[in-house]
Amino acid sequence: MDLSKAPYCEQDPRQNAQLVRGLSASTSKAKAGFKVKKTTFKIPGSPDGISVDSWRFQDWDYKKPDLPTYARGLFTTRNRRNDHEIAVRGYDKFFNVGEVSDTRWENIKLKTRGPYELTLKENGCIIFISGLEDETLLVCSKHSTGDRSDVEVSHASAGERWVNKQLATIGKTREEFARELRRRNVTAVAELCDDDFEEHILAYGPDKAGLYLHGVNINIPEFMTYQSHLVQQFADEWGFRKVGLKSFDDIETVKNFLEQVAESGAHEGRDVEGFVVRCGISSNAEQTQYNDWFFKYKFEEPYLMYRQWRECTKALIAGKPPKFKKHAKITEEYLLYARKRLANDPKLSRLYNQNHGIIALRDEFLAYKNMKGSDAANFENAFGNDTSSVSSDVVLVPIATIGCGKTTVGVALTHLFGWGLVQNDNIQGKGRPARMVQAVMSLLMEHPVVISDRNNSERREREQIIKDILMQHKNARLVALNFAHGDVDEVRRVTRERVLKRGDNHQTIQAATDENKVIGIMENFISRFQPCNPDTSPDDGFDLIIDLDPAQGSRENVEKVVTELHKKYPLLIPNVPSAEDLDAAVKGAIEDYTPGIKHTIPDRTSKREQKRAEAQKSHDPKKKKQLEYMAISIPAKEVNVTLESAFKGVDPPTQRFYKQLQQSRRIQALFHVTLMHRATSRQDPELWQRYTTLAAESQSVDGKVGECEVMLERVVFDDRIMAIVVRLLDPDEKWTCFNKIAHITAGTRDDSVKPKESNDLLARWLNVGSGGDTGIGERIFEGKPTLKGTVRGVLSQ
Ligand code: GTP
Ligand code: MG
């Protein structure tokens, strides 16, 4: 079949009028239970001055019956005869397997027919292209035309640039392309994949970037679309890139194929997110009529966990520390197992790197654990992984633009839970990012959760805060408050309205003073906004991403944050506050807020809240916290560097335990020299009393009582524990170390080995030395670095 035989259907003005009537009737929340949003765009450069209307339902409404249309992405206009016309028509909204009744396998088998065309679920943003009556080429995203007078670098205008580029390559004009689309009465549907513009899951370097054509839809109310081979021909003719295609005749083969790819997580050598399947679905019981119909198949657990294991195994083989966040506990166990197997069988690593034995190794481990893959993926939920025991060290990081409600949500949370809040707007002068992190770190000492209130609209800002916090505190967990900008126009409208209303009640954005300037600043943030992408760096560094809708209002958003945090970290929020408490907290945050100059919370809470906080404080159990131990904390970065260089280039047996600790993430996140622990208080009551008094008198939020320089001398280890022998450079003999040999525990093999066993190791080492058959290894640090430590009292939890 060639393109001249492509399906064609002309528009019917009466049918269109009925469609628009149906849509218009849904613009106010009607009895129907859904609401459509209409936005009008003037088309720049249109000789006739054409404008188009975009019609948009909320995503979840597409599951409801009796919508006037299921087209996701629909623009209509009026032509010269004043008839309604469809300008752009997207696909009918399609669902994942199992998501709705039609997409359950048994129904798919029952109601659909082949050929089944599978395309990779490309991961960019969708672009629609069509031709208007006056030969204007309309290029738009799902719901926006990307007005060129706007400073926003919208998806639509990025798409526009690519269209121009590809037309230039084939020597055609925009008018010619517009005429061709109009002649066919179609919308070309393409995926914009361009890392320079926006990074998605798959990498699209310059050689791969561009518009990938994946559909050609007829501009009529019902869904009618070209078969894939015609789409590909059309792509060739008009200079688009093509999407990979697989075609099957029967549904069993499709199902088998999908499940097989899911099993390996890769297709033709690259990771895929899933597939879109195009086929026909019967629209009547007799199965005589079929409509075009799509569904999708997205990979889920346990396959995502398997994929993670594969990547981690490859990291092990390459001698790099494996990176993972999800399924932490079971993945650590898997890696211990994999490490042993790889060590016993050198051939295995080589084969693994060539993608052999991946499934076998994984199955071996599961058999050894006597578990099914699905159980393993559920392991964390069932047996309490690190997140169910998390009760502190959580940092909330917004991804937002101005006026999304970051501060309101943050202040409300401080009202509810007494958490810490650091406002970037309260930090002035140089080096703000680093100082923001410092402020967060110090508030983390006294609050289980700290809100780091900054926009982080760009990826590099997220990268900075994630990196800097984890560098100082490896076990901190960062949670994104993702104020999604899916509907940029709505976000713009809502935030402008709020910020203009807020007037001068802000540290830097003073809208009452200069409205235009403020709108300019807001636009600037919106144009730089890079959406959160959980699958790639830096956003994969978040432990949890909570999706919020800025247009929804802060009350809703606070509730979402609270319930999501409660789900993920039940110990952090054991009981979700009542609706009244949530109401009051948000109301208080909106009404009573005035920006402070210091970032201490009580300054910005209402009078009432302050009183309540005072009242609480007086019977706060925190007051009665006891000293657990006195210690000198040492900057982690320097210690890590020293260890790394001590083991660099030495023979493998000496390196082994260090590598093991590193790869199983058992090197301490924070390092300290214990001066004295409560457990030994009876053995030197006088010293313990001195330290207890010092800690009680400390004025500092983090329990700091003084400073002491520490010289790192050597590292001593067996196959259980690793300790760094240090010397306190303390000329005034102010600090006494109760332990015989002052040391830092660098890491232990697993949780069953307690840090205090360093004392036993060092006692043995003193007796028998190292090397030979002592079972003890030792490396002396070159240059014996001296580090500045902070003496602190650490209180009981
Ligand atoms: P910047 O600090 O300027 O980046 O903004 P932000 O994200 O911190 O937003 P903020 O919390 O200051 O909210 C902006 C304005 O909207 C404030 O005046 C809030 O009081 C107000 N506001 C926040 N949430 C809501 C809401 O749910 N409804 C209404 N009506 N106003 C809100
Ligand atoms: Mg703010």
mmCIF file of N, CA and C in Angstrom, residues 105 108-110 112-118 246-258 277-279 295:
data_model
loop_
_atom_site.group_PDB
_atom_site.id
_atom_site.type_symbol
_atom_site.label_atom_id
_atom_site.label_comp_id
_atom_site.label_asym_id
_atom_site.label_seq_id
_atom_site.Cartn_x
_atom_site.Cartn_y
_atom_site.Cartn_z
ATOM 1 N N TRP A 105 -6.260 -8.091 30.111
ATOM 2 C CA TRP A 105 -5.866 -9.006 29.032
ATOM 3 C C TRP A 105 -7.057 -9.787 28.477
ATOM 4 N N ILE A 108 -8.871 -7.589 26.178
ATOM 5 C CA ILE A 108 -8.088 -7.298 24.972
ATOM 6 C C ILE A 108 -8.191 -8.482 24.019
ATOM 7 N N LYS A 109 -8.052 -9.687 24.588
ATOM 8 C CA LYS A 109 -8.117 -10.898 23.751
ATOM 9 C C LYS A 109 -9.481 -11.023 23.088
ATOM 10 N N LEU A 110 -10.501 -10.657 23.845
ATOM 11 C CA LEU A 110 -11.875 -10.815 23.378
ATOM 12 C C LEU A 110 -12.249 -9.808 22.289
ATOM 13 N N THR A 112 -10.268 -7.244 20.591
ATOM 14 C CA THR A 112 -9.400 -6.571 19.612
ATOM 15 C C THR A 112 -9.033 -7.488 18.451
ATOM 16 N N ARG A 113 -8.522 -6.877 17.411
ATOM 17 C CA ARG A 113 -8.030 -7.667 16.280
ATOM 18 C C ARG A 113 -6.725 -7.057 15.753
ATOM 19 N N GLY A 114 -5.950 -7.907 15.119
ATOM 20 C CA GLY A 114 -4.665 -7.461 14.575
ATOM 21 C C GLY A 114 -4.873 -6.780 13.251
ATOM 22 N N PRO A 115 -3.842 -6.353 12.574
ATOM 23 C CA PRO A 115 -2.476 -6.527 13.066
ATOM 24 C C PRO A 115 -2.206 -5.655 14.302
ATOM 25 N N TYR A 116 -1.358 -6.173 15.189
ATOM 26 C CA TYR A 116 -0.955 -5.416 16.368
ATOM 27 C C TYR A 116 0.379 -4.757 16.075
ATOM 28 N N GLU A 117 0.365 -3.461 16.114
ATOM 29 C CA GLU A 117 1.609 -2.747 15.809
ATOM 30 C C GLU A 117 2.198 -2.192 17.095
ATOM 31 N N LEU A 118 3.428 -2.592 17.364
ATOM 32 C CA LEU A 118 4.071 -2.167 18.601
ATOM 33 C C LEU A 118 5.118 -1.104 18.298
ATOM 34 N N LYS A 246 7.220 -2.952 15.402
ATOM 35 C CA LYS A 246 7.126 -4.414 15.338
ATOM 36 C C LYS A 246 5.670 -4.744 15.100
ATOM 37 N N SER A 247 5.415 -5.714 14.261
ATOM 38 C CA SER A 247 4.018 -6.016 13.965
ATOM 39 C C SER A 247 3.746 -7.501 14.189
ATOM 40 N N PHE A 248 2.631 -7.807 14.834
ATOM 41 C CA PHE A 248 2.240 -9.199 15.081
ATOM 42 C C PHE A 248 0.789 -9.385 14.682
ATOM 43 N N ASP A 249 0.453 -10.628 14.323
ATOM 44 C CA ASP A 249 -0.921 -10.863 13.903
ATOM 45 C C ASP A 249 -1.839 -11.275 15.032
ATOM 46 N N ASP A 250 -1.287 -12.019 15.983
ATOM 47 C CA ASP A 250 -2.213 -12.459 17.037
ATOM 48 C C ASP A 250 -1.772 -11.990 18.416
ATOM 49 N N ILE A 251 -2.747 -11.904 19.279
ATOM 50 C CA ILE A 251 -2.554 -11.260 20.563
ATOM 51 C C ILE A 251 -1.681 -12.091 21.510
ATOM 52 N N GLU A 252 -1.722 -13.422 21.390
ATOM 53 C CA GLU A 252 -0.879 -14.250 22.250
ATOM 54 C C GLU A 252 0.599 -13.939 22.010
ATOM 55 N N THR A 253 0.952 -13.811 20.735
ATOM 56 C CA THR A 253 2.336 -13.502 20.401
ATOM 57 C C THR A 253 2.722 -12.144 20.984
ATOM 58 N N VAL A 254 1.784 -11.209 20.909
ATOM 59 C CA VAL A 254 2.051 -9.876 21.451
ATOM 60 C C VAL A 254 2.343 -9.974 22.945
ATOM 61 N N LYS A 255 1.477 -10.708 23.634
ATOM 62 C CA LYS A 255 1.603 -10.821 25.088
ATOM 63 C C LYS A 255 2.939 -11.481 25.455
ATOM 64 N N ASN A 256 3.256 -12.560 24.736
ATOM 65 C CA ASN A 256 4.521 -13.247 25.014
ATOM 66 C C ASN A 256 5.718 -12.332 24.782
ATOM 67 N N PHE A 257 5.648 -11.627 23.668
ATOM 68 C CA PHE A 257 6.753 -10.733 23.339
ATOM 69 C C PHE A 257 6.938 -9.687 24.436
ATOM 70 N N LEU A 258 5.851 -9.065 24.851
ATOM 71 C CA LEU A 258 5.941 -8.003 25.856
ATOM 72 C C LEU A 258 6.485 -8.542 27.171
ATOM 73 N N VAL A 277 0.732 -0.249 21.863
ATOM 74 C CA VAL A 277 0.226 -1.245 20.926
ATOM 75 C C VAL A 277 -0.976 -0.655 20.205
ATOM 76 N N ARG A 278 -0.925 -0.695 18.876
ATOM 77 C CA ARG A 278 -2.022 -0.161 18.063
ATOM 78 C C ARG A 278 -2.760 -1.319 17.431
ATOM 79 N N CYS A 279 -4.069 -1.294 17.490
ATOM 80 C CA CYS A 279 -4.853 -2.381 16.904
ATOM 81 C C CYS A 279 -6.271 -1.888 16.649
ATOM 82 N N PHE A 295 -3.416 0.695 23.224
ATOM 83 C CA PHE A 295 -3.180 0.535 24.668
ATOM 84 C C PHE A 295 -1.680 0.536 24.897
#
